[in-house]
Coordinates of C-alpha atoms in Angstrom, one line a residue:
X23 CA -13.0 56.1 23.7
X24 CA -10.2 55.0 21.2
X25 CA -10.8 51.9 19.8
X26 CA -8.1 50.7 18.1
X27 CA -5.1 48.8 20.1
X28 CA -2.3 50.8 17.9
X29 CA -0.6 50.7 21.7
X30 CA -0.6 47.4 22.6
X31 CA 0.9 46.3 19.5
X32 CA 3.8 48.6 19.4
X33 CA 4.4 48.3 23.2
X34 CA 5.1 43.8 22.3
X35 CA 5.9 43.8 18.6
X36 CA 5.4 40.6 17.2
X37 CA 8.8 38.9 15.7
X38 CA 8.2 36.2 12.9
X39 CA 11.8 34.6 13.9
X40 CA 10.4 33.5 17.2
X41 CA 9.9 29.8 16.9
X42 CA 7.4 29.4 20.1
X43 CA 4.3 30.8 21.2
X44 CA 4.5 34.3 22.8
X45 CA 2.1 34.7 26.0
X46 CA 2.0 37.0 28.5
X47 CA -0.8 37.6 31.6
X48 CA -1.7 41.4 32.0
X49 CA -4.5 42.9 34.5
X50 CA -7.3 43.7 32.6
X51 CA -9.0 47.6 33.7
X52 CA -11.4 45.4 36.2
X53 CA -8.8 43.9 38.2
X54 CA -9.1 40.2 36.9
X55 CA -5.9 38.2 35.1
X56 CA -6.2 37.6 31.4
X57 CA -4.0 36.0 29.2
X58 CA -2.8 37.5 25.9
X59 CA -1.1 35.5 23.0
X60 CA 1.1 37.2 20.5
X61 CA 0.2 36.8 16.6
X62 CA 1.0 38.1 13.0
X63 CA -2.1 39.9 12.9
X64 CA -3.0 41.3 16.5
X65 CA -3.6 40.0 19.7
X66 CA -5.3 37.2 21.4
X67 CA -7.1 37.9 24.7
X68 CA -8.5 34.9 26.5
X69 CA -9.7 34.4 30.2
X70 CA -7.7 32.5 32.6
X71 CA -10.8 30.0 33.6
X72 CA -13.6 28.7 32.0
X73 CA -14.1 29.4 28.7
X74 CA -11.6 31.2 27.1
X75 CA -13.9 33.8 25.6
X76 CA -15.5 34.4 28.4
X77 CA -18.8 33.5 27.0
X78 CA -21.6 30.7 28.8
X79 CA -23.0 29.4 25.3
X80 CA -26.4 28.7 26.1
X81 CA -26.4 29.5 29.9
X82 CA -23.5 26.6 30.2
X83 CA -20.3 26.8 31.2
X84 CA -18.9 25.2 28.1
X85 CA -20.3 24.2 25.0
X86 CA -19.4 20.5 25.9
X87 CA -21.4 21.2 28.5
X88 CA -24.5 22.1 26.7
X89 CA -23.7 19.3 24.3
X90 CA -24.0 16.6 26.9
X91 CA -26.9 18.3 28.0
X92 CA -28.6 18.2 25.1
X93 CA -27.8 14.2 24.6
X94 CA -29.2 13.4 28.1
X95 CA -32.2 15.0 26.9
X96 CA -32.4 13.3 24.3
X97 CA -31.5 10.1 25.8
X98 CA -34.1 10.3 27.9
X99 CA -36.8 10.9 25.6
X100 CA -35.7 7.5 23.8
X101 CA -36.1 5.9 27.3
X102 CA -32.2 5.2 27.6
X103 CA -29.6 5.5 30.0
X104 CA -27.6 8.2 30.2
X105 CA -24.3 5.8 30.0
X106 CA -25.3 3.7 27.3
X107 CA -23.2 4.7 24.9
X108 CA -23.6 6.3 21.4
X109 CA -27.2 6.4 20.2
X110 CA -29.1 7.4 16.9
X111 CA -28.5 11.2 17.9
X112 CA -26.2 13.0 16.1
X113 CA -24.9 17.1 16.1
X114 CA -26.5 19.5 14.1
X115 CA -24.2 21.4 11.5
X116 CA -24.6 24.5 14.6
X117 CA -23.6 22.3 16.6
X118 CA -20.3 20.6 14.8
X119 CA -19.4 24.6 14.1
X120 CA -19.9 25.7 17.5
X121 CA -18.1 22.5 19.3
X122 CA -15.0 23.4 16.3
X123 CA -15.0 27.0 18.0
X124 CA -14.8 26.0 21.5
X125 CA -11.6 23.3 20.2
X126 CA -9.6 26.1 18.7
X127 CA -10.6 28.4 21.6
X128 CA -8.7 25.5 24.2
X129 CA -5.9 25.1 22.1
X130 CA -4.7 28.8 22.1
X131 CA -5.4 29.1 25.9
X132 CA -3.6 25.3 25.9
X133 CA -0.2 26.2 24.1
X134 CA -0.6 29.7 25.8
X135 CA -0.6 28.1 29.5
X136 CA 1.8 25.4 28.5
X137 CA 4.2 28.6 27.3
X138 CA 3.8 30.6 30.6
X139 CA 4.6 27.3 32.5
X140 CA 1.1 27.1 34.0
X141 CA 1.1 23.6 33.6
X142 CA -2.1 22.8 35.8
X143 CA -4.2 25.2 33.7
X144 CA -2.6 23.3 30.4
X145 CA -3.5 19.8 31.3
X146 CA -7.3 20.9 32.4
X147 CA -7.7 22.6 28.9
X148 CA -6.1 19.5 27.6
X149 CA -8.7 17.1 29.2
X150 CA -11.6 19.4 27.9
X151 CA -10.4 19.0 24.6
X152 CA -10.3 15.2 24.9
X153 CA -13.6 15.0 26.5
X154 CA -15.0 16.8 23.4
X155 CA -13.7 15.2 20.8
X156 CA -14.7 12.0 23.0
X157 CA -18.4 13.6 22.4
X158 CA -17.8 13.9 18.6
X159 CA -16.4 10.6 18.1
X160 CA -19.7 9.3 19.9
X161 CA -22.4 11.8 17.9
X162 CA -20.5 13.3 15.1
X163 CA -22.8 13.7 11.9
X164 CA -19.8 12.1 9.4
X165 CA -17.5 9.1 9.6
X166 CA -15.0 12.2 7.8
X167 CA -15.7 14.9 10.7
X168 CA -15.5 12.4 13.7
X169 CA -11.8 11.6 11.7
X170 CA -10.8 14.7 11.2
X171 CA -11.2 15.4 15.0
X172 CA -9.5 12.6 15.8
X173 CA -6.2 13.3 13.4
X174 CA -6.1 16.0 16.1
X175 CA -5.9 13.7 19.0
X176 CA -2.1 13.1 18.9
X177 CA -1.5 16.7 19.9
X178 CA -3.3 17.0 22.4
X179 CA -2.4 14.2 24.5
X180 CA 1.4 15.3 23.4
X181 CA 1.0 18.6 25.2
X182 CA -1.2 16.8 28.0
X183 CA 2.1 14.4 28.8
X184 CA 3.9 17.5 28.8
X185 CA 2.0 19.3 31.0
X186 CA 1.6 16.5 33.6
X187 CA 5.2 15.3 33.4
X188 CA 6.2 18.8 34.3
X189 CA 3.8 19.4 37.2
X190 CA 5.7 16.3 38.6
X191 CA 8.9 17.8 38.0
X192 CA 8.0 21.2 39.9
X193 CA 6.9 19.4 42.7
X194 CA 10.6 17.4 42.8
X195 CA 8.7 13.8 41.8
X196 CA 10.8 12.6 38.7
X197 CA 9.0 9.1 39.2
X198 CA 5.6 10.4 38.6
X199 CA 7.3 12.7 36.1
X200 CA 7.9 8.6 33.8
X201 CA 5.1 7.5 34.8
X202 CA 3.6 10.6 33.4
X203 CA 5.5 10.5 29.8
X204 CA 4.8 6.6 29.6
X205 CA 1.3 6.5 29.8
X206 CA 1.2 9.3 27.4
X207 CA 3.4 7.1 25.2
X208 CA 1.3 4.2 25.9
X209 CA -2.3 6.1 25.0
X210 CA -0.4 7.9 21.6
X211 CA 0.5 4.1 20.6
X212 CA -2.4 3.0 21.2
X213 CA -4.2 6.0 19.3
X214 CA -1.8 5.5 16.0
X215 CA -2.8 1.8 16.0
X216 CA -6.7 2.9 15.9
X217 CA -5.6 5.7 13.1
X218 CA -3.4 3.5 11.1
X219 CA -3.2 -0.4 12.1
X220 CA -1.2 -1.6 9.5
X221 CA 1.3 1.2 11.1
X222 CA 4.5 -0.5 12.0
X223 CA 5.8 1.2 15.6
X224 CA 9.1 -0.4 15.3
X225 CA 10.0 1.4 12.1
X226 CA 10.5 5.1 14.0
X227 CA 13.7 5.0 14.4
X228 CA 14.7 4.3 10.9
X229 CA 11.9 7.0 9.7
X230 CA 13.4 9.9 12.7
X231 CA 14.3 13.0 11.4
X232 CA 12.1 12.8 8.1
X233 CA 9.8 16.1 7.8
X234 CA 7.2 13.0 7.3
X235 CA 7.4 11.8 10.8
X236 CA 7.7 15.3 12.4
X237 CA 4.0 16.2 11.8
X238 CA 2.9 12.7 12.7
X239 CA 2.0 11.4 16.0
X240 CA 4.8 8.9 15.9
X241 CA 7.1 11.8 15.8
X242 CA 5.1 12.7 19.4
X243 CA 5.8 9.2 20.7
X244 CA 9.9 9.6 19.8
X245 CA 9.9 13.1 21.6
X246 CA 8.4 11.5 24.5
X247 CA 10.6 8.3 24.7
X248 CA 13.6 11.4 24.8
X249 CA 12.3 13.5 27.3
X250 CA 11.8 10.3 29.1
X251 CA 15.2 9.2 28.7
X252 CA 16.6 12.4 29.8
X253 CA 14.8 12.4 32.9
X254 CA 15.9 9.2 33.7
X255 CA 19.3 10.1 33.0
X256 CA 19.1 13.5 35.5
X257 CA 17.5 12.1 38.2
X258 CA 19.1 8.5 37.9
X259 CA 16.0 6.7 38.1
X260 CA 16.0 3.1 36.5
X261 CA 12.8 2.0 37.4
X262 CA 9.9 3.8 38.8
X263 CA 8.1 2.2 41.5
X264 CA 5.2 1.4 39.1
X265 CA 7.2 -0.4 36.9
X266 CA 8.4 -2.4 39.6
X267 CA 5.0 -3.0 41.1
X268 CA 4.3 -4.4 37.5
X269 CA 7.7 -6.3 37.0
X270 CA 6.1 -8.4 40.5
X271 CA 2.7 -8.7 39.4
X272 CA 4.2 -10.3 36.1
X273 CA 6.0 -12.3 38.1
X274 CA 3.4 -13.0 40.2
X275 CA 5.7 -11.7 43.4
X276 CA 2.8 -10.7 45.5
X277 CA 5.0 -10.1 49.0
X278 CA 6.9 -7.6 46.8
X279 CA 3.4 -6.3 44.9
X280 CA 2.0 -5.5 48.3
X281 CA 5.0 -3.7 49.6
X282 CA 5.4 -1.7 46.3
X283 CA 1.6 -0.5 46.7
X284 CA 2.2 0.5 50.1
X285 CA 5.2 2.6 49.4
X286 CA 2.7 4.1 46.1
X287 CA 0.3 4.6 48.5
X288 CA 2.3 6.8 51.0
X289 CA 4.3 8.6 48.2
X290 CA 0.7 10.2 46.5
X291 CA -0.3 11.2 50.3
X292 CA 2.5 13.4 50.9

């Protein structure tokens, strides 16, 4: 049995120039769908559902899995509820290794899904990631590691809005498509403000285009206010019948709030 994959590399040679994340799906020799990702140095080959490596660490289906495990155990042997919040228990060094593996596992199966246009797939691996580093900011060891999860945080929810607003967008709803992109804008405010407080929001226009903002999350909030603005433009929607519903509760227009829920309420049942 050969067991070097001289073939598969000269059959999808990789090309440097390519500014975006090569992905294709192939059958694997059992039948089942895998997804491969193109790099420098080989090939990635991940599975299409649970984890991407295709392992159960610990007889779980995720290693956040087995991490909240372990903390209800622990919980319990302190006598506390399972939801009360952060307690004295913190992860091991295994444990802040392994959780780092399954993060970098999700974000090449997340970029990978988000390049194929699987867009479904992309916001699930998008919510695992959160709920993770969720975990770590809870039980982290280190005020530095829980941070340097959390500088992540911006990029995730970035692609998350992506995929979301472009589920909407397959499925012809260019509302749900803003509403999608503006709570995304409103959670990556609100997540720069806990990173930097002193951060002044209003000053991204003046700092747009700077190789400073482009690997910031502010830079993600001004991609998202365009993609936003375009969709508006192309499906000629002012306001969204959220924002509307919220204009009248402002205003305290409760005839109109009602009516407004209504028509949200018949819109998500078709």
């Amino acid at each position: 049995m050969r067991r070097d994959i001289d073939e598969a590399l000269r059959g999808w040679p990789y090309d440097p120039e390519i500014d975006e994340v090569e992905a294709r799906e192939v059958r694997a020799r059992d039948g089942r769908t895998v997804v491969q990702v193109r790099i420098d140095l080989g090939i990635l080959q991940m599975e299409l559902d649970g984890r991407p490596d295709g392992a159960c660490p610990r007889g779980f289906t995720t290693y956040l899995d087995y991490l909240r495990h372990r903390s209800r155990i622990r919980r319990r042997r302190r006598n506390a509820p399972v939801d009360s919040g952060p307690s004295a228990w913190t992860m091991s060094a295994e444990q802040c290794s392994e959780a780092d593996r399954e993060l970098v596992q999700f974000y090449h199966r997340r970029v990978a899904m988000l390049a194929l246009q699987h867009y479904d797939r992309a916001l699930r691996d998008a919510d695992h990631s959160l709920s993770l580093m969720d975990f770590i900011a809870d039980f982290g060891p280190t005020p530095d590691y829980v941070d340097r999860h959390e500088r992540l945080r911006g990029g995730i929810l970035f692609d998350r809005t992506q995929a979301a607003a472009a589920m909407a967008l397959e499925r012809s709803r260019p509302e749900e498509a803003i509403d999608a992109i503006r709570e995304g804008i409103d959670r990556l405010e609100r997540h720069c403000r806990e990173q930097s407080p002193a951060e002044d929001l209003g000053r991204t226009e003046f700092l747009a285009g700077s190789e400073e903002l482009e690997s910031s999350d502010l830079a993600f909030v001004e991609r998202l206010r365009r993609l936003e603005a375009e969709v508006r433009h192309h499906f000629e929607v002012p306001k969204t019948l959220k924002e509307q519903l919220d204009e009248a509760v402002e205003h305290e227009d409760y005839e109109t709030a009602a009516r407004l829920r209504d028509q949200i309420r018949s819109r998500a049942g078709d």
